[in-house]
mmCIF file of C-alpha atoms in Angstrom:
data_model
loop_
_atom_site.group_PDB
_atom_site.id
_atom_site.type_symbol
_atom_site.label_atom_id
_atom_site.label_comp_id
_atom_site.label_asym_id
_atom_site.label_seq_id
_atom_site.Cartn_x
_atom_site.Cartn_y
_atom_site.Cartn_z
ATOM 1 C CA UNK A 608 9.293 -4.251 5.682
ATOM 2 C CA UNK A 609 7.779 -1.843 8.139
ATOM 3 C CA UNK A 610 5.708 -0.287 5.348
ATOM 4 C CA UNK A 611 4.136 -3.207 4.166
ATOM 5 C CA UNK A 612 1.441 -5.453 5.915
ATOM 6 C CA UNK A 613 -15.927 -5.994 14.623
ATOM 7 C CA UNK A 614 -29.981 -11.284 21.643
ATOM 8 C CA UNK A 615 -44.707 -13.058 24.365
ATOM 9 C CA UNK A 616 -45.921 -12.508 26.991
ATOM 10 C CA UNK A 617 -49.815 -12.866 26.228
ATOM 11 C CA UNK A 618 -52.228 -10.782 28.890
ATOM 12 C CA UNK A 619 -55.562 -12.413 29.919
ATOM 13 C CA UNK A 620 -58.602 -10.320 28.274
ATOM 14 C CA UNK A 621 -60.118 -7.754 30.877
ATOM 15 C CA UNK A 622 -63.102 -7.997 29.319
ATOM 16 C CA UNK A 623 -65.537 -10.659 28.132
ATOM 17 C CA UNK A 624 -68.228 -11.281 25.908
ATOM 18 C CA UNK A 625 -71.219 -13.628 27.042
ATOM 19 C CA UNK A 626 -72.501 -16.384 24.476
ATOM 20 C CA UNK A 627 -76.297 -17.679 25.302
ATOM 21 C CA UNK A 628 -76.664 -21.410 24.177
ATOM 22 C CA UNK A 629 -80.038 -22.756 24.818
ATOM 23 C CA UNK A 630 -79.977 -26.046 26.213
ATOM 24 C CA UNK A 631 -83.388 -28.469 26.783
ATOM 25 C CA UNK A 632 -85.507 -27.195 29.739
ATOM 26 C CA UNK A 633 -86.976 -23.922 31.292
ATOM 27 C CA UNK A 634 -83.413 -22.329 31.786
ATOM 28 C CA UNK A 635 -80.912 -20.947 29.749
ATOM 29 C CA UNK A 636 -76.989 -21.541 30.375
ATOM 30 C CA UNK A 637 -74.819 -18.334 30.357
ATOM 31 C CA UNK A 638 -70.961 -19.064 28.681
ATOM 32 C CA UNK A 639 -68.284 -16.914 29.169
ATOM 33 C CA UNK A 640 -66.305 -16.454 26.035
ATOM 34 C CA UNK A 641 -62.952 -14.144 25.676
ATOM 35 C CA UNK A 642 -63.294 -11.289 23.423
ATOM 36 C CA UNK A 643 -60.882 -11.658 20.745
ATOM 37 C CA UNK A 644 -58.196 -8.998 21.718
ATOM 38 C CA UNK A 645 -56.972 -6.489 18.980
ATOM 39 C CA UNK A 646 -53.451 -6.620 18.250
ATOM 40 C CA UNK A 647 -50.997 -4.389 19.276
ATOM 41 C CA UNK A 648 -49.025 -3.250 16.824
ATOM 42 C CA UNK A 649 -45.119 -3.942 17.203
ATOM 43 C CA UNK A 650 -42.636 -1.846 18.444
ATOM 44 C CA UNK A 651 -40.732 0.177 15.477
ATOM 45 C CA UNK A 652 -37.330 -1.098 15.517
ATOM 46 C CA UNK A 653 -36.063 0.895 12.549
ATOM 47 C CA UNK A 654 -33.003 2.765 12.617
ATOM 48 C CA UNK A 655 -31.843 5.269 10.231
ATOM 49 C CA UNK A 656 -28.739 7.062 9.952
ATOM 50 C CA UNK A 657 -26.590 5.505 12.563
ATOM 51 C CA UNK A 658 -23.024 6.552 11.908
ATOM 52 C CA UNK A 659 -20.844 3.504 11.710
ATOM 53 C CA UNK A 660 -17.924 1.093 10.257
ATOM 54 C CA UNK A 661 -17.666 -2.343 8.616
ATOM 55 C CA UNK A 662 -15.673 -4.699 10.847
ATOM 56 C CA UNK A 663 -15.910 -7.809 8.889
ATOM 57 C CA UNK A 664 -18.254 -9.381 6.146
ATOM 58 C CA UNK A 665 -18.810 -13.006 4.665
ATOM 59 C CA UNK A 666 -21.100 -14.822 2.336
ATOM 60 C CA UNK A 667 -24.606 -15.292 3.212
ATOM 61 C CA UNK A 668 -26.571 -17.483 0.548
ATOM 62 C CA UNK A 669 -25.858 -16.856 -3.231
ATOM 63 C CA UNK A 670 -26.253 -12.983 -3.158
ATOM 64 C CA UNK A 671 -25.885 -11.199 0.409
ATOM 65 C CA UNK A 672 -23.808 -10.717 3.033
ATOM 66 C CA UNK A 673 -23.656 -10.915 6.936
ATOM 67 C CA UNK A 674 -21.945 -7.686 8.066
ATOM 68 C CA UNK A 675 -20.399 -6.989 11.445
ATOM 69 C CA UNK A 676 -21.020 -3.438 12.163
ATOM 70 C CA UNK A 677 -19.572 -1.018 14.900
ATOM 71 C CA UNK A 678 -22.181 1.680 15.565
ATOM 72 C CA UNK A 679 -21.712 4.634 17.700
ATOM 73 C CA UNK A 680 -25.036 4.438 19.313
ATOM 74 C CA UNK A 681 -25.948 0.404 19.233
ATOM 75 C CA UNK A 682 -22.353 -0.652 19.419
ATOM 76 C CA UNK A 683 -21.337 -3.606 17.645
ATOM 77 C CA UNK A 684 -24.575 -5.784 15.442
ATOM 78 C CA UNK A 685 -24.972 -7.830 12.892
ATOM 79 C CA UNK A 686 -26.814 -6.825 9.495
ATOM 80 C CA UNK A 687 -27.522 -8.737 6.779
ATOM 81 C CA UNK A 688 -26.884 -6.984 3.153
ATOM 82 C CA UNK A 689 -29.529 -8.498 1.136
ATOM 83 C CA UNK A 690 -28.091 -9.037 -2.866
ATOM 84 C CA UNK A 691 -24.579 -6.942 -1.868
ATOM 85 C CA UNK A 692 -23.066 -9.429 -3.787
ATOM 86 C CA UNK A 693 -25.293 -8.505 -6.935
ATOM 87 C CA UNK A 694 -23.011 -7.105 -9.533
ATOM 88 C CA UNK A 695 -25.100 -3.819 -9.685
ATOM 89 C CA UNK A 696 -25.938 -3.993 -6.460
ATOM 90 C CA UNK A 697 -25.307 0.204 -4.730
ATOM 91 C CA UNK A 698 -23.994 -1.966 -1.887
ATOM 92 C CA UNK A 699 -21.374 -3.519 -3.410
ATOM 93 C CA UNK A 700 -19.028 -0.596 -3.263
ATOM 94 C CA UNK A 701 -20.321 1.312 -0.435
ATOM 95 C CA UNK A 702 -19.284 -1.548 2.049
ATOM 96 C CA UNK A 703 -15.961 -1.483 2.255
ATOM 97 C CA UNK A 704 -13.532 -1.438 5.671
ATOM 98 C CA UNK A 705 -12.398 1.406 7.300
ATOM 99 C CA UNK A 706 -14.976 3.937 5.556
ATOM 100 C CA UNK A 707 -16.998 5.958 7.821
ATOM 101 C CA UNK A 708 -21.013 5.027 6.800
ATOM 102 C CA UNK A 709 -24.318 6.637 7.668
ATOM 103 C CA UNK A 710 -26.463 2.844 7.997
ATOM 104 C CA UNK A 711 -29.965 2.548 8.382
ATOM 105 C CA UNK A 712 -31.612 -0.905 9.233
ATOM 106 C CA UNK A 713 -34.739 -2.822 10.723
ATOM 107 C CA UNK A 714 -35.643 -5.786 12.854
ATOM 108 C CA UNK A 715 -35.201 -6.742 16.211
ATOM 109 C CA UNK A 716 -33.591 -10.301 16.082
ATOM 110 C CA UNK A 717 -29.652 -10.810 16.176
ATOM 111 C CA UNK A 718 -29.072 -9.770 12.462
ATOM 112 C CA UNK A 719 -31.037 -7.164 11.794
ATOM 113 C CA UNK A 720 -31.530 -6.255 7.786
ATOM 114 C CA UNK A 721 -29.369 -3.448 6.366
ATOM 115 C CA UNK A 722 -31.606 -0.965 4.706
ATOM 116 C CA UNK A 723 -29.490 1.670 3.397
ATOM 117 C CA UNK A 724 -25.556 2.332 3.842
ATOM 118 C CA UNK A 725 -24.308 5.587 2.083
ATOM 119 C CA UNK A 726 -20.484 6.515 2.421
ATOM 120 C CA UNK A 727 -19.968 9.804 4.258
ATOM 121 C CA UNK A 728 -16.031 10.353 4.110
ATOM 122 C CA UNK A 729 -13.983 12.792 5.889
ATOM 123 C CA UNK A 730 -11.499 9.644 5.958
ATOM 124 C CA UNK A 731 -8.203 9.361 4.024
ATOM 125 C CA UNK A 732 -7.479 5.918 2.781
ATOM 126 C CA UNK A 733 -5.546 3.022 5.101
ATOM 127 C CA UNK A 734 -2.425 1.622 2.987
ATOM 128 C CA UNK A 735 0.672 -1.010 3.014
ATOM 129 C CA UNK A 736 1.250 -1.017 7.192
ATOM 130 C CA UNK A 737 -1.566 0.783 8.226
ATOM 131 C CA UNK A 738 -4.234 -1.116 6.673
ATOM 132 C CA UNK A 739 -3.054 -3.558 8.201
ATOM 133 C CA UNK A 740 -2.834 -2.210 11.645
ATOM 134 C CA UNK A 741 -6.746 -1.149 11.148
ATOM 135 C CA UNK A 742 -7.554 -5.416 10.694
ATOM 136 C CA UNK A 743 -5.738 -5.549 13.928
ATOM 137 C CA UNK A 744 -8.143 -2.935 15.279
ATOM 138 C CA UNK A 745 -11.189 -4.294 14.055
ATOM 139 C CA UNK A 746 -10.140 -7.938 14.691
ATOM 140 C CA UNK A 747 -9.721 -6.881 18.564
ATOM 141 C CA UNK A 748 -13.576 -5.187 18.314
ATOM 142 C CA UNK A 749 -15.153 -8.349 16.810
ATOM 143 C CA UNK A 750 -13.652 -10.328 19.750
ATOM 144 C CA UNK A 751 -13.611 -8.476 22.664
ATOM 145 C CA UNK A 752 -16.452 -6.497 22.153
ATOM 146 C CA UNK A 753 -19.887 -8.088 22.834
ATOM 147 C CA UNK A 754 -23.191 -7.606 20.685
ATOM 148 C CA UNK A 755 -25.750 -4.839 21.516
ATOM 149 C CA UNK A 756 -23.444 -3.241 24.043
ATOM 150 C CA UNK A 757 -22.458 1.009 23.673
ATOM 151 C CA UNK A 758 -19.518 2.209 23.410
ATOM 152 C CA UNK A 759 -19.673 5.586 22.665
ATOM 153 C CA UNK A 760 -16.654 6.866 23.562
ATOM 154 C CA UNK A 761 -15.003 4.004 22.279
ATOM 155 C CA UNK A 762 -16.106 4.609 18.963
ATOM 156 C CA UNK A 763 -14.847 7.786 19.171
ATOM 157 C CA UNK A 764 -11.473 6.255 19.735
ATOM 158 C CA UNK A 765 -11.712 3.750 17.080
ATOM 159 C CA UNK A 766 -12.217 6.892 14.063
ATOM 160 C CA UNK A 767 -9.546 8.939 16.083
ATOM 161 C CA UNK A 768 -7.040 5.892 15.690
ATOM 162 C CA UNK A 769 -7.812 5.310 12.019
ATOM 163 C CA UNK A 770 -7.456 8.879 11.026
ATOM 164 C CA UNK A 771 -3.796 8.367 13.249
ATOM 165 C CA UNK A 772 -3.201 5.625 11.418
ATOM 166 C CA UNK A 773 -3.897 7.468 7.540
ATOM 167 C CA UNK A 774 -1.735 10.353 8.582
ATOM 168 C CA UNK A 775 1.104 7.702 9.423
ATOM 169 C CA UNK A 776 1.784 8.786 13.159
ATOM 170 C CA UNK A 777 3.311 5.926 15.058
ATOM 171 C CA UNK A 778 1.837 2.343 14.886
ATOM 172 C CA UNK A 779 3.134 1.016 17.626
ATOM 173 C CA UNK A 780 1.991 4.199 19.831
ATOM 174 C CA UNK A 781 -1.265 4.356 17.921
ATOM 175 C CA UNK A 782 -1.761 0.726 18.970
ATOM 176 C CA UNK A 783 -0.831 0.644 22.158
ATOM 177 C CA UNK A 784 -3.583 3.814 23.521
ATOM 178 C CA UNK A 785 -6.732 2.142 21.495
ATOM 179 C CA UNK A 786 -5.807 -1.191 23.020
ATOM 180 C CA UNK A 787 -5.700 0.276 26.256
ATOM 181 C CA UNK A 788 -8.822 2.336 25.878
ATOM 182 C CA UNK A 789 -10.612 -0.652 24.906
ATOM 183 C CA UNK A 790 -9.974 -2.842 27.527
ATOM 184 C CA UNK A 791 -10.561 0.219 30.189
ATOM 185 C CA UNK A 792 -14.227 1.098 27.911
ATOM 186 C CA UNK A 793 -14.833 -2.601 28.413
ATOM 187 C CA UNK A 794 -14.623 -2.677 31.855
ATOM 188 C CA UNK A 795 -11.391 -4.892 32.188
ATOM 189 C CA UNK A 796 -8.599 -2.646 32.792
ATOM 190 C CA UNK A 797 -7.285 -2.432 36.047
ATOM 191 C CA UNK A 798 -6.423 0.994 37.514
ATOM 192 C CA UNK A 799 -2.201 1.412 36.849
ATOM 193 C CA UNK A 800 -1.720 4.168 39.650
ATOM 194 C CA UNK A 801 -2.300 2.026 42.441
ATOM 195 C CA UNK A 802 -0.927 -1.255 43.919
ATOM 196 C CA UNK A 803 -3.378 -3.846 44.965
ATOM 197 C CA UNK A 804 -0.568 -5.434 47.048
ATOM 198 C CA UNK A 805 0.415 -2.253 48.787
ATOM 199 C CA UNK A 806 -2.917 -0.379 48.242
ATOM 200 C CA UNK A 807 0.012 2.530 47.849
ATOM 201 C CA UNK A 808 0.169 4.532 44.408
ATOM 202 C CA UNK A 809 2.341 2.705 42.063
ATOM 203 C CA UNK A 810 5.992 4.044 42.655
ATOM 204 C CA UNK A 811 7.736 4.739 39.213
ATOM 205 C CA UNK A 812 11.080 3.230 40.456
ATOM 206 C CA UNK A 813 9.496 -0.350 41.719
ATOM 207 C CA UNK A 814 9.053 -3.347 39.663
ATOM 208 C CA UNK A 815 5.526 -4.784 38.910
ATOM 209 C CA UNK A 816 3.521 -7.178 37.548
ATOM 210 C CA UNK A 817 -0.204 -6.669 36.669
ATOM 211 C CA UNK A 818 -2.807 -9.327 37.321
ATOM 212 C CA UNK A 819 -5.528 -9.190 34.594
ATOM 213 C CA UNK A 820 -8.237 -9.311 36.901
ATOM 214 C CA UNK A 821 -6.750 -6.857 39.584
ATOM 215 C CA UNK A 822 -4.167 -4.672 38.420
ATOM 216 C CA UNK A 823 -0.677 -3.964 39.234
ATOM 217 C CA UNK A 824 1.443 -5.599 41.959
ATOM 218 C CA UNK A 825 5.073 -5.713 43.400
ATOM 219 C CA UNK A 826 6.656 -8.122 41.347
ATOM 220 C CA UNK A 827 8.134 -11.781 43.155
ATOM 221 C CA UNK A 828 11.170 -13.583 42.001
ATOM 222 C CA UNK A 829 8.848 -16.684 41.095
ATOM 223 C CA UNK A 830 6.399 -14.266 39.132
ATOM 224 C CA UNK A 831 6.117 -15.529 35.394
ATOM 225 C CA UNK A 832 3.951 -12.756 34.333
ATOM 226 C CA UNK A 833 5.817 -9.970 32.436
ATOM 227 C CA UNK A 834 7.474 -7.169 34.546
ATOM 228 C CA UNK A 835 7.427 -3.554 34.000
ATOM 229 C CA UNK A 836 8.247 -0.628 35.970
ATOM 230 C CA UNK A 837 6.333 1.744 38.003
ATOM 231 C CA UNK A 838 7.069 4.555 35.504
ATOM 232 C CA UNK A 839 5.929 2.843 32.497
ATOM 233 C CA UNK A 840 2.494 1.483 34.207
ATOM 234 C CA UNK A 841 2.247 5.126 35.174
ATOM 235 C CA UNK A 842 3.202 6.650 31.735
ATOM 236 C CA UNK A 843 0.506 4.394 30.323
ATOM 237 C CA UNK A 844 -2.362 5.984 32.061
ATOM 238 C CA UNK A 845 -1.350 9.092 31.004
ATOM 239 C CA UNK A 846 -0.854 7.835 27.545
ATOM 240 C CA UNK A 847 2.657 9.110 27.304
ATOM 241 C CA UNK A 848 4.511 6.519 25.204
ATOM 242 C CA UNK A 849 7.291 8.862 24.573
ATOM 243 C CA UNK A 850 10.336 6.570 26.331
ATOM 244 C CA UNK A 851 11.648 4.445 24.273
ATOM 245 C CA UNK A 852 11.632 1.698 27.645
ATOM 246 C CA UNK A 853 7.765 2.450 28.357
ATOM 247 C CA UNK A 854 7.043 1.492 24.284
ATOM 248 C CA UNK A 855 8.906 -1.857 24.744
ATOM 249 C CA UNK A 856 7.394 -2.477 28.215
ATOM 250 C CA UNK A 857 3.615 -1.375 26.770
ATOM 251 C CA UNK A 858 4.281 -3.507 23.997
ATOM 252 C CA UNK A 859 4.799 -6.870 26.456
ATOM 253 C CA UNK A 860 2.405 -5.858 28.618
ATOM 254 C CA UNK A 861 -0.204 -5.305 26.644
ATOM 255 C CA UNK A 862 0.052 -8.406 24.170
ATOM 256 C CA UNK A 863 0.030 -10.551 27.719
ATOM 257 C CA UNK A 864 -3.348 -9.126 28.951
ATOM 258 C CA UNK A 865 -4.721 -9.283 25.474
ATOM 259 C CA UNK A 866 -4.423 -12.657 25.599
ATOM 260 C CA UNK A 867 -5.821 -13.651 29.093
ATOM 261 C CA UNK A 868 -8.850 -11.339 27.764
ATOM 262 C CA UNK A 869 -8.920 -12.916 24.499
ATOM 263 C CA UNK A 870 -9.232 -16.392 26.915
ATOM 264 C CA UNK A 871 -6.408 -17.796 24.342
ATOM 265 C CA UNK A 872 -8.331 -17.083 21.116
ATOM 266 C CA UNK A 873 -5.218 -16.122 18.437
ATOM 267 C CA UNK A 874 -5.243 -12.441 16.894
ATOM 268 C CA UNK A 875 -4.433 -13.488 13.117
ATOM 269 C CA UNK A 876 -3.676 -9.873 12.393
ATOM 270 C CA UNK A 877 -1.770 -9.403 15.483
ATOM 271 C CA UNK A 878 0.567 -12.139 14.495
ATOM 272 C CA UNK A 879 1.503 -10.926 11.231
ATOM 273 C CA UNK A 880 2.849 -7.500 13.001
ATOM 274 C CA UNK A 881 4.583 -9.486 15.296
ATOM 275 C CA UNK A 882 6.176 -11.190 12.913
ATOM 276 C CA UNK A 883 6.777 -8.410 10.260
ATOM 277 C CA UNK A 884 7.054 -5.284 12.259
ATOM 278 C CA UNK A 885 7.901 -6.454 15.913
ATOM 279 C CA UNK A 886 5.206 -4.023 17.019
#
């Protein structure tokens, strides 16, 4: 079975204009009237080009979609495919999972409106266990990753991992460096060469346990989170995965601080490899 189963101000006038109305008697009442300001002109929020990947789409009225995008320079948005779901629509193919996409779009409010999306390729196809691996991927992007917020290099990672993933190098490897590069580009990783207990580098032959919020400690007897070893913690920032006892250690590890990040939110995708490959 292992080869089956992505948020006005108005400005008082500077100037006036002075209205004369003539009221009964010698004298004459000035009133000060605002000018009527011209208006300025919006800000272009058009963006053309922007090298990205379908996360996940769904219905929006009869004929479009709502796509969740994962840019490499606006990180992850919202974009609404107007008549994608047209049967000759030049959408209807082009947005597909997994396929790198040049996307152009406009608007500043939370879902923008898709433009253009042309397919640029350079990808081979995801199949049987590896496409589903990439819904893992792209289910951990739509949840841990927030709106509006760049992540560059973590795009970067994400194409690396699919192209890993098409040329069938190790799942369970594969998985375990983009879900560690994701939490670290998010800003939740803790660093695993040091104790916070200790403050003394991590020591490959000691046991540990690694709060999600701090980072490795020496593990207790009452300690109920999962424990690994110095060497695997330390194998793991190096991205070396190649003991056998650092994979199954990752593997704990990393499912346990994917779900305090996750705040208890399933992985649907996540499940299903549990289940069918014991990744």
């Amino acid at each position: 079975m292992n080869a089956i189963i992505a948020d006005a101000e108005q400005a008082l006038p500077e100037d006036a204009a002075v209205l004369i109305s003539v009221a009964p008697g010698p004298a004459a009442t000035a009133a000060v009237v605002p000018k009527r300001r011209a208006r300025i002109p919006e800000k272009d929020t058009r963006v053309t080009a922007q090298p990205g990947f379908v996360l996940h789409s769904y219905p929006h009225r009869e004929t479009s979609l709502i796509i969740d995008v994962f840019t490499r320079d606006y990180g992850r948005i919202a974009l609404v495919a107007k008549g994608a779901k047209r049967p000759m629509s030049k959408l209807r193919g082009v947005l597909q999972t997994f396929q790198p996409l040049s996307l152009s779009w406009s608007g500043k409010s939370e879902i923008r409106t898709l433009i253009a999306a042309e397919w640029v390729g350079g990808l081979l196809p995801l199949e049987k266990s590896a496409l589903l691996c990439g819904f893992y991927l792209n289910e951990l992007l739509v949840k841990l990753v927030a709106r509006d917020d760049p992540h560059v290099a973590l795009f970067n990672h994400y194409v690396t991992t699919l192209n890993q993933l098409a040329h069938l190098e190790p799942a369970p490897i594969v998985l375990r460096q983009f879900e560690r590069a994701l939490l670290k580009q998010t800003g939740v990783a803790g660093d695993f060469t040091r104790c916070t207990s200790s403050r003394q580098p991590v020591d490959p032959a000691e046991s540990y346990v690694v709060d999600p919020e701090r980072g490795p400690r020496v593990a207790r007897a009452a300690d109920s989170w999962p424990r690994v070893s110095g060497k695997t913690l330390l194998d793991m920032e190096q991205e070396d995965y190649s003991d056998v006892a650092t994979q199954a250690q990752s593997k704990v590890l990393m499912r346990f601080l994917l779900a305090h990040h996750l705040g208890g939110a399933p992985l649907n995708t996540r499940q299903i490899l549990i289940d069918l490959m014991q990744l």
